[in-house]
Amino acid sequence: KNEVEQSPQNLTAQEGEFITINCSYSVGISALHWLQQHPGGGIVSLFMLSSGKKKHGRLIATINIQEKHSSLHITASHPRDSAVYICAVRLDYGGSQGNLIFGKGTKLSVKP
Amino acid sequence: GAGVSQSPSNKVTEKGKDVELRCDPISGHTALYWYRQSLGQGLEFLIYFQGNSAPDKSGLPSDRFSAERTGGSVSTLTIQRTQQEDSAVYLCASSWGRTNEKLFFGSGTQLSVL
């Protein structure tokens, strides 16, 4: 079983829809990252969370440490949001800041 | 520079040859990270440098892989005696070096071992 599980693997939405991508992990963590990878391959760091909720524009990320779960929400989705969204965690024991465990990603396609 | 720069963007090599991949982090960033992304696989951690501390090499898959960071800036990832399973996109990232902060990624080097 992967330590970081994302769902769904693939998601197709219509422009304007509210989107939720989920990330569950089975280990204790000190931080969780949400990353966006566009079709060209470039990766952008969207959020780093250790508790609570963060918001940036139309993107909202939440984390529930007790339930070992995080969600990434996109409001009023747009075709330019089409990308692979990747969840990554840093373990809370051992390992360095760079030693992240990555989920396999959620491929989002937003249709006009 | 304005962002993390990696070179070359593409590298095709023959099995058994050595390759060097370069990463130029954002100026002032003390932390530097190497990851790789194989076709159909997720990202995996390779090595992490933080300032003058000993690097975390725990993600390097074999002793054919090594990395150095000169002068606290540019880093080179070296793969000796390349194998076909080394084919992947090698990604470099950098950050300010504070605890649990966002990372800034380069565009990656696509390595193909024939």
GROMACS .gro file of C-alpha atoms in nm:
model
  226
    1LYS     CA    1   0.000   0.000   0.000
    2ASN     CA    2   0.135   0.341  -0.094
    3GLU     CA    3   0.197   0.573   0.198
    4VAL     CA    4   0.034   0.858   0.004
    5GLU     CA    5  -0.286   0.791  -0.184
    6GLN     CA    6  -0.463   1.039  -0.408
    7SER     CA    7  -0.815   1.026  -0.544
    8PRO     CA    8  -0.944   1.040  -0.801
    9GLN     CA    9  -0.664   0.937  -1.037
   10ASN     CA   10  -0.838   1.115  -1.324
   11LEU     CA   11  -1.099   1.387  -1.315
   12THR     CA   12  -1.286   1.556  -1.596
   13ALA     CA   13  -1.491   1.864  -1.518
   14GLN     CA   14  -1.684   2.132  -1.701
   15GLU     CA   15  -1.564   2.488  -1.681
   16GLY     CA   16  -1.706   2.658  -1.375
   17GLU     CA   17  -1.743   2.344  -1.165
   18PHE     CA   18  -1.616   2.314  -0.808
   19ILE     CA   19  -1.340   2.054  -0.791
   20THR     CA   20  -1.204   1.852  -0.500
   21ILE     CA   21  -0.892   1.639  -0.506
   22ASN     CA   22  -0.814   1.422  -0.206
   23CYS     CA   23  -0.492   1.303  -0.046
   24SER     CA   24  -0.472   1.044   0.231
   25TYR     CA   25  -0.155   0.930   0.401
   26SER     CA   26  -0.078   0.652   0.643
   27VAL     CA   27   0.221   0.796   0.827
   28GLY     CA   28   0.286   1.078   1.071
   29ILE     CA   29   0.383   1.392   0.887
   30SER     CA   30   0.523   1.734   0.965
   31ALA     CA   31   0.416   1.898   0.640
   32LEU     CA   32   0.213   1.835   0.326
   33HIS     CA   33   0.270   1.994  -0.014
   34TRP     CA   34   0.034   2.038  -0.305
   35LEU     CA   35   0.209   2.068  -0.642
   36GLN     CA   36   0.079   2.140  -0.992
   37GLN     CA   37   0.243   1.988  -1.298
   38HIS     CA   38   0.137   2.126  -1.635
   39PRO     CA   39   0.143   1.920  -1.957
   40GLY     CA   40   0.481   2.070  -2.047
   41GLY     CA   41   0.622   1.915  -1.730
   42GLY     CA   42   0.695   2.224  -1.522
   43ILE     CA   43   0.608   2.187  -1.152
   44VAL     CA   44   0.473   2.469  -0.939
   45SER     CA   45   0.440   2.451  -0.564
   46LEU     CA   46   0.086   2.558  -0.472
   47PHE     CA   47   0.069   2.513  -0.097
   48MET     CA   48   0.264   2.388   0.201
   49LEU     CA   49   0.043   2.293   0.496
   50SER     CA   50   0.111   2.171   0.845
   51SER     CA   51  -0.236   2.245   0.982
   52GLY     CA   52  -0.565   2.414   0.901
   53LYS     CA   53  -0.645   2.577   0.574
   54LYS     CA   54  -0.480   2.800   0.314
   55LYS     CA   55  -0.633   2.995   0.028
   56HIS     CA   56  -0.477   3.148  -0.281
   57GLY     CA   57  -0.709   3.290  -0.542
   58ARG     CA   58  -0.948   3.014  -0.651
   59LEU     CA   59  -0.746   2.743  -0.478
   60ILE     CA   60  -0.810   2.624  -0.124
   61ALA     CA   61  -0.613   2.356   0.060
   62THR     CA   62  -0.716   2.197   0.386
   63ILE     CA   63  -0.556   1.940   0.610
   64ASN     CA   64  -0.690   1.727   0.896
   65ILE     CA   65  -0.391   1.591   1.084
   66GLN     CA   66  -0.598   1.357   1.303
   67GLU     CA   67  -0.767   1.199   1.002
   68LYS     CA   68  -0.446   1.200   0.794
   69HIS     CA   69  -0.624   1.365   0.505
   70SER     CA   70  -0.588   1.673   0.290
   71SER     CA   71  -0.804   1.820   0.017
   72LEU     CA   72  -0.734   2.062  -0.263
   73HIS     CA   73  -1.035   2.257  -0.388
   74ILE     CA   74  -1.063   2.462  -0.705
   75THR     CA   75  -1.356   2.700  -0.729
   76ALA     CA   76  -1.495   2.821  -1.064
   77SER     CA   77  -1.265   2.585  -1.255
   78HIS     CA   78  -1.117   2.694  -1.586
   79PRO     CA   79  -0.951   2.503  -1.872
   80ARG     CA   80  -0.615   2.653  -1.769
   81ASP     CA   81  -0.647   2.457  -1.441
   82SER     CA   82  -0.597   2.138  -1.644
   83ALA     CA   83  -0.286   1.975  -1.500
   84VAL     CA   84  -0.168   1.694  -1.277
   85TYR     CA   85  -0.201   1.778  -0.908
   86ILE     CA   86   0.044   1.603  -0.679
   87CYS     CA   87   0.035   1.562  -0.303
   88ALA     CA   88   0.364   1.512  -0.116
   89VAL     CA   89   0.435   1.462   0.253
   90ARG     CA   90   0.733   1.505   0.479
   91LEU     CA   91   0.755   1.243   0.751
   92ASP     CA   92   0.759   1.365   1.108
   93TYR     CA   93   1.033   1.126   1.210
   94GLY     CA   94   1.378   1.097   1.063
   95GLY     CA   95   1.450   1.217   0.713
   96SER     CA   96   1.534   1.564   0.599
   97GLN     CA   97   1.317   1.846   0.472
   98GLY     CA   98   1.380   1.737   0.116
   99ASN     CA   99   1.286   1.374   0.173
  100LEU     CA  100   0.928   1.391   0.050
  101ILE     CA  101   0.698   1.100  -0.033
  102PHE     CA  102   0.483   1.174  -0.335
  103GLY     CA  103   0.140   1.061  -0.439
  104LYS     CA  104   0.093   0.942  -0.797
  105GLY     CA  105  -0.103   1.253  -0.889
  106THR     CA  106  -0.453   1.341  -1.003
  107LYS     CA  107  -0.492   1.431  -1.368
  108LEU     CA  108  -0.749   1.708  -1.404
  109SER     CA  109  -0.903   1.806  -1.734
  110VAL     CA  110  -1.140   2.102  -1.741
  111LYS     CA  111  -1.352   2.127  -2.056
  112PRO     CA  112  -1.476   2.462  -2.185
  113GLY     CA  113   1.868   3.414  -1.183
  114ALA     CA  114   1.493   3.448  -1.203
  115GLY     CA  115   1.423   3.080  -1.154
  116VAL     CA  116   1.584   2.741  -1.111
  117SER     CA  117   1.778   2.657  -1.423
  118GLN     CA  118   1.860   2.303  -1.532
  119SER     CA  119   2.079   2.187  -1.816
  120PRO     CA  120   2.068   2.017  -2.049
  121SER     CA  121   1.693   2.008  -2.101
  122ASN     CA  122   1.730   1.681  -2.290
  123LYS     CA  123   2.007   1.424  -2.284
  124VAL     CA  124   2.029   1.107  -2.489
  125THR     CA  125   2.308   0.869  -2.399
  126GLU     CA  126   2.417   0.514  -2.460
  127LYS     CA  127   2.399   0.251  -2.191
  128GLY     CA  128   2.720   0.241  -1.993
  129LYS     CA  129   2.814   0.604  -2.046
  130ASP     CA  130   2.840   0.860  -1.765
  131VAL     CA  131   2.619   1.170  -1.760
  132GLU     CA  132   2.622   1.495  -1.567
  133LEU     CA  133   2.312   1.699  -1.502
  134ARG     CA  134   2.339   2.055  -1.380
  135CYS     CA  135   2.118   2.266  -1.158
  136ASP     CA  136   2.148   2.640  -1.095
  137PRO     CA  137   1.926   2.732  -0.800
  138ILE     CA  138   1.762   3.066  -0.735
  139SER     CA  139   2.018   3.311  -0.602
  140GLY     CA  140   2.021   3.314  -0.223
  141HIS     CA  141   1.847   2.979  -0.183
  142THR     CA  142   2.044   2.763   0.057
  143ALA     CA  143   1.843   2.443   0.011
  144LEU     CA  144   1.866   2.236  -0.307
  145TYR     CA  145   1.676   1.919  -0.392
  146TRP     CA  146   1.702   1.653  -0.664
  147TYR     CA  147   1.406   1.435  -0.759
  148ARG     CA  148   1.332   1.209  -1.052
  149GLN     CA  149   1.012   1.117  -1.231
  150SER     CA  150   1.009   0.797  -1.431
  151LEU     CA  151   0.750   0.734  -1.704
  152GLY     CA  152   0.427   0.628  -1.540
  153GLN     CA  153   0.577   0.663  -1.193
  154GLY     CA  154   0.547   0.931  -0.931
  155LEU     CA  155   0.822   1.162  -0.820
  156GLU     CA  156   1.090   1.018  -0.597
  157PHE     CA  157   1.343   1.189  -0.375
  158LEU     CA  158   1.713   1.155  -0.460
  159ILE     CA  159   1.925   1.396  -0.255
  160TYR     CA  160   1.894   1.715  -0.048
  161PHE     CA  161   2.154   1.983   0.026
  162GLN     CA  162   2.111   2.242   0.299
  163GLY     CA  163   2.381   2.505   0.338
  164ASN     CA  164   2.706   2.356   0.462
  165SER     CA  165   2.541   2.056   0.628
  166ALA     CA  166   2.610   1.702   0.511
  167PRO     CA  167   2.364   1.622   0.232
  168ASP     CA  168   2.080   1.374   0.278
  169LYS     CA  169   2.170   1.108   0.021
  170SER     CA  170   1.919   0.852   0.140
  171GLY     CA  171   1.718   0.861  -0.185
  172LEU     CA  172   2.002   0.779  -0.423
  173PRO     CA  173   1.906   0.445  -0.583
  174SER     CA  174   2.258   0.305  -0.623
  175ASP     CA  175   2.623   0.394  -0.586
  176ARG     CA  176   2.626   0.487  -0.956
  177PHE     CA  177   2.448   0.807  -0.853
  178SER     CA  178   2.630   1.095  -0.686
  179ALA     CA  179   2.579   1.466  -0.649
  180GLU     CA  180   2.779   1.762  -0.535
  181ARG     CA  181   2.711   2.124  -0.470
  182THR     CA  182   2.996   2.364  -0.519
  183GLY     CA  183   3.018   2.691  -0.331
  184GLY     CA  184   2.671   2.646  -0.192
  185SER     CA  185   2.518   2.721  -0.531
  186VAL     CA  186   2.537   2.512  -0.849
  187SER     CA  187   2.479   2.139  -0.815
  188THR     CA  188   2.575   1.853  -1.044
  189LEU     CA  189   2.407   1.512  -1.041
  190THR     CA  190   2.630   1.244  -1.191
  191ILE     CA  191   2.513   0.904  -1.307
  192GLN     CA  192   2.790   0.660  -1.388
  193ARG     CA  193   2.755   0.361  -1.620
  194THR     CA  194   2.399   0.457  -1.710
  195GLN     CA  195   2.134   0.186  -1.741
  196GLN     CA  196   1.806   0.195  -1.931
  197GLU     CA  197   1.613   0.210  -1.604
  198ASP     CA  198   1.783   0.544  -1.534
  199SER     CA  199   1.572   0.701  -1.810
  200ALA     CA  200   1.354   0.961  -1.641
  201VAL     CA  201   1.303   1.332  -1.591
  202TYR     CA  202   1.544   1.461  -1.331
  203LEU     CA  203   1.406   1.760  -1.145
  204CYS     CA  204   1.591   2.008  -0.931
  205ALA     CA  205   1.428   2.243  -0.680
  206SER     CA  206   1.554   2.507  -0.442
  207SER     CA  207   1.423   2.702  -0.145
  208TRP     CA  208   1.533   2.950   0.122
  209GLY     CA  209   1.617   2.673   0.366
  210ARG     CA  210   1.351   2.749   0.627
  211THR     CA  211   1.151   2.471   0.784
  212ASN     CA  212   0.866   2.329   0.575
  213GLU     CA  213   0.854   2.591   0.302
  214LYS     CA  214   0.744   2.591  -0.060
  215LEU     CA  215   0.985   2.463  -0.321
  216PHE     CA  216   1.075   2.620  -0.655
  217PHE     CA  217   1.126   2.367  -0.933
  218GLY     CA  218   1.334   2.377  -1.247
  219SER     CA  219   1.201   2.249  -1.580
  220GLY     CA  220   1.390   1.924  -1.549
  221THR     CA  221   1.631   1.724  -1.762
  222GLN     CA  222   1.479   1.447  -1.972
  223LEU     CA  223   1.736   1.166  -1.971
  224SER     CA  224   1.702   0.886  -2.223
  225VAL     CA  225   1.939   0.590  -2.201
  226LEU     CA  226   1.943   0.381  -2.517
   0.00000   0.00000   0.00000
